Coordinates of C-alpha atoms and ligand atoms in Angstrom, one line a residue:
M1 CA -37.2 -8.1 -6.2
K2 CA -33.7 -9.1 -7.7
I3 CA -31.4 -10.0 -4.6
G4 CA -27.7 -10.3 -4.5
I5 CA -25.6 -11.6 -1.9
L6 CA -22.5 -12.0 -1.3
T7 CA -19.9 -13.6 1.2
G8 CA -16.5 -11.8 1.8
G9 CA -13.4 -12.1 3.9
G10 CA -12.8 -15.1 5.8
D11 CA -14.7 -18.3 4.9
C12 CA -16.5 -19.9 8.3
P13 CA -18.9 -22.4 9.3
G14 CA -22.5 -21.0 9.3
L15 CA -22.0 -18.9 5.7
N16 CA -23.8 -21.6 3.7
P17 CA -26.6 -22.1 6.3
A18 CA -27.2 -18.3 6.1
I19 CA -27.3 -18.3 2.1
R20 CA -30.1 -21.1 2.3
G21 CA -32.0 -19.1 5.2
A22 CA -31.8 -15.7 2.9
Y23 CA -32.9 -17.4 0.0
L24 CA -35.4 -19.7 1.5
R25 CA -37.3 -16.7 2.9
A26 CA -36.5 -14.6 -0.4
A27 CA -38.1 -17.7 -2.2
D28 CA -41.5 -16.5 -0.2
F29 CA -41.7 -13.2 -1.5
K30 CA -41.1 -15.0 -5.5
D31 CA -37.6 -12.7 -5.2
E32 CA -34.9 -13.5 -8.1
V33 CA -31.5 -14.4 -6.2
I34 CA -28.3 -14.2 -7.3
G35 CA -25.1 -15.4 -6.2
I36 CA -22.5 -12.4 -6.4
L37 CA -19.1 -14.7 -6.7
N38 CA -15.7 -14.1 -4.4
G39 CA -16.9 -10.9 -2.0
W40 CA -16.8 -7.7 -3.2
K41 CA -14.6 -9.1 -6.3
G42 CA -17.7 -10.6 -8.2
L43 CA -19.3 -6.9 -7.9
L44 CA -16.5 -5.3 -9.2
E45 CA -16.2 -7.8 -12.1
K46 CA -19.8 -8.3 -12.5
E47 CA -19.2 -12.4 -11.8
T48 CA -22.7 -13.9 -10.9
I49 CA -24.5 -17.0 -10.7
S50 CA -28.3 -17.5 -10.4
L51 CA -29.7 -19.3 -7.2
S52 CA -32.4 -22.1 -7.8
L53 CA -33.4 -24.4 -4.9
K54 CA -30.9 -26.9 -5.7
D55 CA -27.8 -24.9 -5.6
I56 CA -29.2 -24.5 -1.5
D57 CA -31.2 -28.0 -1.4
E58 CA -28.2 -29.7 0.7
I59 CA -25.4 -26.9 2.2
T60 CA -26.5 -26.5 5.6
S61 CA -24.1 -28.9 6.7
H62 CA -21.1 -27.7 4.4
G63 CA -18.7 -25.2 6.3
G64 CA -17.4 -22.3 3.5
T65 CA -19.1 -20.5 1.4
I66 CA -20.5 -21.8 -2.3
L67 CA -20.3 -18.1 -3.6
G68 CA -16.7 -18.3 -2.8
T69 CA -14.8 -15.5 -1.0
T70 CA -12.0 -12.9 -1.1
R71 CA -10.4 -10.2 0.8
V72 CA -10.6 -7.6 -2.6
N73 CA -11.4 -4.5 -0.9
P74 CA -12.9 -2.5 -4.3
A75 CA -11.6 1.1 -2.8
K76 CA -8.1 -0.2 -3.0
H77 CA -8.3 -2.8 -5.8
K78 CA -9.4 -0.6 -8.4
E79 CA -9.4 3.1 -9.1
N80 CA -12.6 4.3 -8.0
G81 CA -13.7 0.8 -7.1
L82 CA -16.5 1.5 -5.0
K83 CA -18.2 3.9 -8.1
I84 CA -17.7 1.0 -9.9
C85 CA -19.4 -1.7 -7.7
Y86 CA -22.5 1.0 -7.5
E87 CA -22.6 1.0 -11.2
N88 CA -22.1 -2.5 -11.5
F89 CA -25.2 -2.8 -9.0
K90 CA -27.6 -0.8 -11.4
A91 CA -26.0 -2.6 -14.4
L92 CA -26.9 -6.1 -12.8
N93 CA -30.5 -4.7 -12.3
L94 CA -30.6 -5.1 -8.3
D95 CA -32.9 -4.2 -6.1
A96 CA -30.8 -5.1 -2.9
I97 CA -27.8 -6.6 -2.0
I98 CA -27.1 -8.6 1.3
A99 CA -23.4 -8.6 2.5
M100 CA -22.3 -11.0 4.9
G101 CA -19.0 -10.6 6.3
G102 CA -16.9 -9.0 9.3
E103 CA -15.4 -5.4 10.0
D104 CA -13.9 -5.6 6.4
T105 CA -16.8 -6.7 4.6
L106 CA -19.2 -4.6 6.4
G107 CA -17.4 -1.6 6.6
I108 CA -17.6 -1.3 2.8
A109 CA -20.9 -2.2 2.4
N110 CA -21.5 0.5 5.2
K111 CA -19.7 2.9 2.3
L112 CA -21.7 2.0 -0.1
F113 CA -25.0 2.4 1.4
S114 CA -23.9 6.0 2.9
E115 CA -21.8 7.3 -0.1
F116 CA -24.1 6.0 -3.4
N117 CA -27.3 4.9 -1.3
L118 CA -26.9 1.7 -2.4
P119 CA -30.0 -0.7 -0.5
I120 CA -27.8 -3.0 1.4
V121 CA -28.3 -5.2 4.4
G122 CA -25.2 -6.6 6.3
V123 CA -25.1 -10.2 8.0
P124 CA -22.1 -10.9 10.5
K125 CA -20.1 -13.4 9.9
T126 CA -16.6 -14.1 11.7
M127 CA -15.4 -16.6 13.7
D128 CA -13.4 -14.0 15.5
N129 CA -17.1 -12.9 17.0
D130 CA -15.4 -9.7 17.2
L131 CA -18.1 -7.3 15.5
S132 CA -20.3 -4.7 17.5
C133 CA -23.7 -4.9 18.4
T134 CA -23.9 -8.9 18.1
D135 CA -23.5 -11.3 20.9
Y136 CA -22.5 -13.8 18.8
T137 CA -21.7 -14.1 15.1
F138 CA -21.7 -17.5 13.3
G139 CA -18.7 -19.5 13.2
F140 CA -17.3 -18.9 16.2
D141 CA -19.3 -21.7 17.8
T142 CA -17.9 -24.3 15.6
S143 CA -14.1 -22.9 15.6
V144 CA -14.2 -23.0 19.3
T145 CA -15.7 -26.3 19.6
V146 CA -13.2 -27.8 17.0
A147 CA -10.2 -25.9 19.0
I148 CA -11.6 -27.8 22.1
D149 CA -11.2 -30.6 21.2
A150 CA -7.5 -29.9 19.6
L151 CA -6.9 -29.2 23.4
D152 CA -8.6 -32.1 24.7
R153 CA -6.1 -34.2 22.5
L154 CA -3.1 -32.2 23.6
R155 CA -3.6 -32.7 27.3
D156 CA -3.5 -36.6 26.6
T157 CA 0.2 -36.0 25.1
G158 CA 1.0 -33.4 27.9
R159 CA -0.4 -35.8 30.9
S160 CA 1.7 -38.6 29.0
H161 CA 5.0 -36.9 28.6
R162 CA 4.9 -34.8 31.6
R163 CA 4.8 -31.6 29.4
I164 CA 3.8 -28.3 28.5
M165 CA 1.1 -27.8 25.5
V166 CA 0.9 -25.2 23.9
L167 CA -1.9 -24.4 21.5
E168 CA -2.1 -21.4 19.1
V169 CA -5.4 -20.1 17.7
M170 CA -7.0 -17.6 15.4
G171 CA -8.3 -14.4 16.4
R172 CA -6.9 -11.1 14.4
H173 CA -7.8 -8.3 17.1
A174 CA -9.9 -10.1 19.6
G175 CA -9.0 -13.2 22.0
W176 CA -12.8 -14.4 21.8
V177 CA -11.4 -18.1 20.2
A178 CA -8.7 -18.4 22.9
L179 CA -10.3 -17.3 25.5
F180 CA -13.1 -19.4 24.8
T181 CA -11.3 -22.4 24.1
A182 CA -9.0 -21.8 27.7
I183 CA -12.6 -22.1 29.7
G184 CA -13.9 -24.6 27.8
A185 CA -11.3 -27.0 28.0
G186 CA -10.0 -25.8 31.2
A187 CA -6.3 -25.1 30.2
D188 CA -4.0 -23.4 32.4
W189 CA -3.3 -20.0 31.0
V190 CA -4.2 -18.1 28.0
L191 CA -2.7 -15.3 26.1
I192 CA -4.9 -12.6 24.1
P193 CA -4.2 -9.6 22.1
E194 CA -6.2 -7.5 24.9
I195 CA -3.8 -8.3 27.7
E196 CA 0.1 -7.4 27.2
P197 CA 1.6 -10.8 28.1
D198 CA 3.0 -11.4 31.8
L199 CA 5.4 -14.4 30.9
D200 CA 7.3 -14.9 34.0
K201 CA 3.4 -14.8 35.9
M202 CA 2.8 -17.3 33.8
C203 CA 5.7 -19.5 34.2
K204 CA 5.3 -19.4 37.9
H205 CA 1.8 -20.9 37.7
L206 CA 2.5 -23.5 34.9
I207 CA 5.7 -24.9 37.5
K208 CA 2.5 -24.8 40.2
A209 CA 0.1 -26.6 37.7
K210 CA 2.7 -29.2 36.2
E211 CA 3.8 -30.0 40.0
R212 CA 0.0 -30.8 40.6
K213 CA -1.1 -32.7 37.6
G214 CA 2.2 -33.5 35.7
Y215 CA 1.4 -31.4 32.8
A216 CA -0.3 -28.0 32.0
L217 CA -2.1 -26.7 28.7
V218 CA -1.8 -23.2 27.3
V219 CA -3.6 -21.4 24.8
V220 CA -2.2 -18.5 22.7
S221 CA -3.8 -16.3 20.3
E222 CA -2.1 -15.4 17.1
G223 CA -3.0 -11.8 17.5
I224 CA -0.3 -11.0 20.6
K225 CA 1.0 -8.2 21.0
I226 CA 4.9 -9.2 21.2
K227 CA 7.9 -8.2 19.7
V228 CA 8.4 -10.8 16.6
D229 CA 11.5 -9.9 14.0
K230 CA 10.0 -10.6 10.6
E231 CA 8.5 -8.9 7.8
E232 CA 5.3 -8.1 8.0
R233 CA 2.8 -8.8 4.7
L234 CA -0.5 -7.0 4.7
D235 CA -3.6 -7.7 2.7
E236 CA -5.8 -5.4 1.1
F237 CA -7.4 -3.9 4.4
G238 CA -3.8 -3.4 5.8
H239 CA -4.0 -6.6 8.0
M240 CA -1.5 -8.4 9.3
I241 CA -1.2 -12.3 8.1
L242 CA -1.1 -13.2 11.6
Q243 CA -0.2 -17.0 11.1
K244 CA 3.2 -16.1 9.9
R245 CA 4.3 -14.2 12.9
G246 CA 4.4 -17.6 14.7
V247 CA 4.2 -16.1 18.4
G248 CA 3.2 -20.0 19.3
K249 CA 7.0 -20.8 18.6
I250 CA 8.4 -17.9 20.1
I251 CA 6.0 -18.5 23.3
A252 CA 6.9 -21.9 23.5
D253 CA 10.3 -21.8 23.5
E254 CA 10.3 -18.9 26.3
I255 CA 8.3 -21.3 28.6
E256 CA 10.6 -23.7 28.3
K257 CA 13.6 -21.7 29.1
K258 CA 12.2 -20.1 31.8
T259 CA 10.4 -23.2 33.3
G260 CA 12.8 -25.7 32.2
I261 CA 9.7 -28.1 31.6
E262 CA 9.9 -29.6 28.4
T263 CA 7.1 -28.2 26.0
R264 CA 5.3 -28.7 22.6
L265 CA 3.5 -26.3 20.2
S266 CA 0.7 -27.1 17.8
V267 CA -0.7 -24.6 15.3
I268 CA -4.4 -25.8 14.7
G269 CA -4.6 -22.6 11.9
H270 CA -7.5 -22.7 9.2
I271 CA -8.4 -26.6 10.5
Q272 CA -10.9 -24.6 12.9
R273 CA -12.4 -22.6 10.3
G274 CA -13.3 -25.7 8.1
G275 CA -15.8 -28.8 8.4
P276 CA -19.4 -28.7 9.8
P277 CA -21.1 -25.8 11.3
T278 CA -22.2 -26.8 14.8
L279 CA -25.8 -26.6 15.8
F280 CA -25.8 -23.1 17.0
D281 CA -24.0 -22.0 13.8
R282 CA -26.7 -23.4 11.6
I283 CA -29.2 -21.5 13.4
L284 CA -27.7 -18.1 13.6
G285 CA -26.7 -18.2 10.0
L286 CA -30.2 -19.7 9.1
R287 CA -32.0 -16.5 11.3
V288 CA -29.5 -14.2 10.4
G289 CA -30.2 -15.2 6.7
V290 CA -33.9 -15.2 6.6
A291 CA -33.8 -11.9 8.6
A292 CA -31.7 -10.2 5.9
V293 CA -34.2 -11.0 3.6
E294 CA -37.2 -9.5 6.0
F295 CA -35.3 -6.6 6.5
V296 CA -34.6 -5.8 2.8
H297 CA -38.8 -6.0 2.1
Q298 CA -39.0 -3.7 5.1
G299 CA -36.6 -0.9 3.8
K300 CA -34.2 -1.6 6.4
F301 CA -31.4 -0.7 4.4
G302 CA -27.9 0.2 6.0
T303 CA -28.4 -2.2 8.8
M304 CA -27.1 -5.5 9.8
A305 CA -29.0 -8.3 11.3
A306 CA -27.8 -9.0 14.6
L307 CA -28.2 -11.5 17.7
V308 CA -29.6 -8.9 20.3
G309 CA -31.0 -11.5 23.6
N310 CA -32.5 -14.3 21.4
K311 CA -33.9 -11.9 19.4
I312 CA -32.7 -10.7 15.7
I313 CA -32.7 -7.4 15.1
P314 CA -31.7 -4.5 12.8
V315 CA -28.4 -2.5 14.1
P316 CA -27.0 0.5 11.8
L317 CA -24.2 -0.9 9.6
I318 CA -21.7 2.3 11.0
E319 CA -22.2 1.1 14.6
A320 CA -21.6 -2.4 13.8
S321 CA -18.6 -2.1 11.5
G322 CA -17.2 1.2 13.3
K323 CA -15.7 -0.8 16.5
L324 CA -14.3 -3.6 17.2
K325 CA -16.0 -5.9 20.3
L326 CA -13.1 -6.7 22.5
V327 CA -12.7 -9.4 24.9
D328 CA -13.6 -7.3 28.8
E329 CA -12.5 -7.5 31.8
Y330 CA -15.7 -9.9 33.0
W331 CA -14.5 -12.6 31.0
Y332 CA -11.2 -12.1 31.3
N333 CA -11.5 -12.7 35.0
L334 CA -13.6 -15.4 34.5
A335 CA -10.7 -16.9 32.9
N336 CA -8.3 -16.2 35.6
I337 CA -10.9 -17.5 38.6
L338 CA -10.0 -20.8 36.6
F339 CA -6.7 -20.8 36.5
K340 CA -5.8 -22.5 39.8
Ligands
LIG1 O1 -10.8 -13.0 9.9 C1 -10.6 -14.4 10.5 C2 -9.7 -15.0 10.7 O2 -9.7 -16.5 10.7 C3 -8.9 -14.7 11.3 O3 -8.8 -14.9 13.0 C4 -7.3 -14.6 11.2 O4 -6.2 -13.8 11.6 C5 -7.4 -14.3 9.4 O5 -8.9 -15.0 9.3 C6 -6.5 -15.4 8.8 O6 -7.0 -15.0 7.5 P1 -6.4 -15.7 6.2 O7 -7.2 -17.3 5.9 O8 -6.8 -14.7 5.1 O9 -5.0 -16.1 6.2

């Protein structure tokens, strides 16, 4: 078989292990593997490279993606973009595509499968961990590990200067990164997109925490629902570029005003999306990459290789990309138990 692999949307640690897993499993079947460069843009423009063992030998510890990525949406980027993708798939003599991405990339994969019957298998990736039908996505564990390290460092300054330290983390629609960072690093409060911020309640609690410990730590997700007076720029999938909203600054200023305690903000931004993947992301990436090739050979098209329990199983792309997995009550309540 001739299989094309592409990576779309934001890069994240675990993509390279997934590419490696797919390549190595494909080698068992004597498949030819090509890399489609820069997400769906590569299929629109027939930009590909042929992959060899040499290309994937050393990438297990590398963040990012050797195939490059963009947020190009074929349905918006060019007239008849989806049809062009289908025609180029044929012109490249491909038998199947493995698309690695989040809700946007897999949404396009689902359209190409359902509207053009294109043989496609999805691999879930996103540091946001907000894809449905899979317990975790690779990228998430590394991002939270980096954010926890940042908060541990901020604690030192908070304790030394007797300040409130605010850390703004990524997470477009879902607060998983913020919530797990807050739980993992022992923060005093967390603000996530799913829950409307109650600033008075938060400030009361921060004053109490500061009285006891001498400092307090707050984690803010970039996607929280507060009013921001800034022009909003959208990407091709219609998503706002959230970092430019600067919600961390608004929250830190508000905390300082309401509590009278010196407060500082740090925004870790893309630092949390780069660097070597953690063990969890390496293993998960490798497993879903291997499974995707197996699903191709089993003809399980229109599916995504999902982690459910400790197994990798095929789930329908339409379900995985149709609805986001948001923070639920259990997880939010767990964090609240810890805020004393
Ligand atoms: O989708 C992953 C993510 O890191 C989000 O958490 C964030 O809002 C967005 O990507 C940032 O995208 P970009 O790198 O295109 O600015």
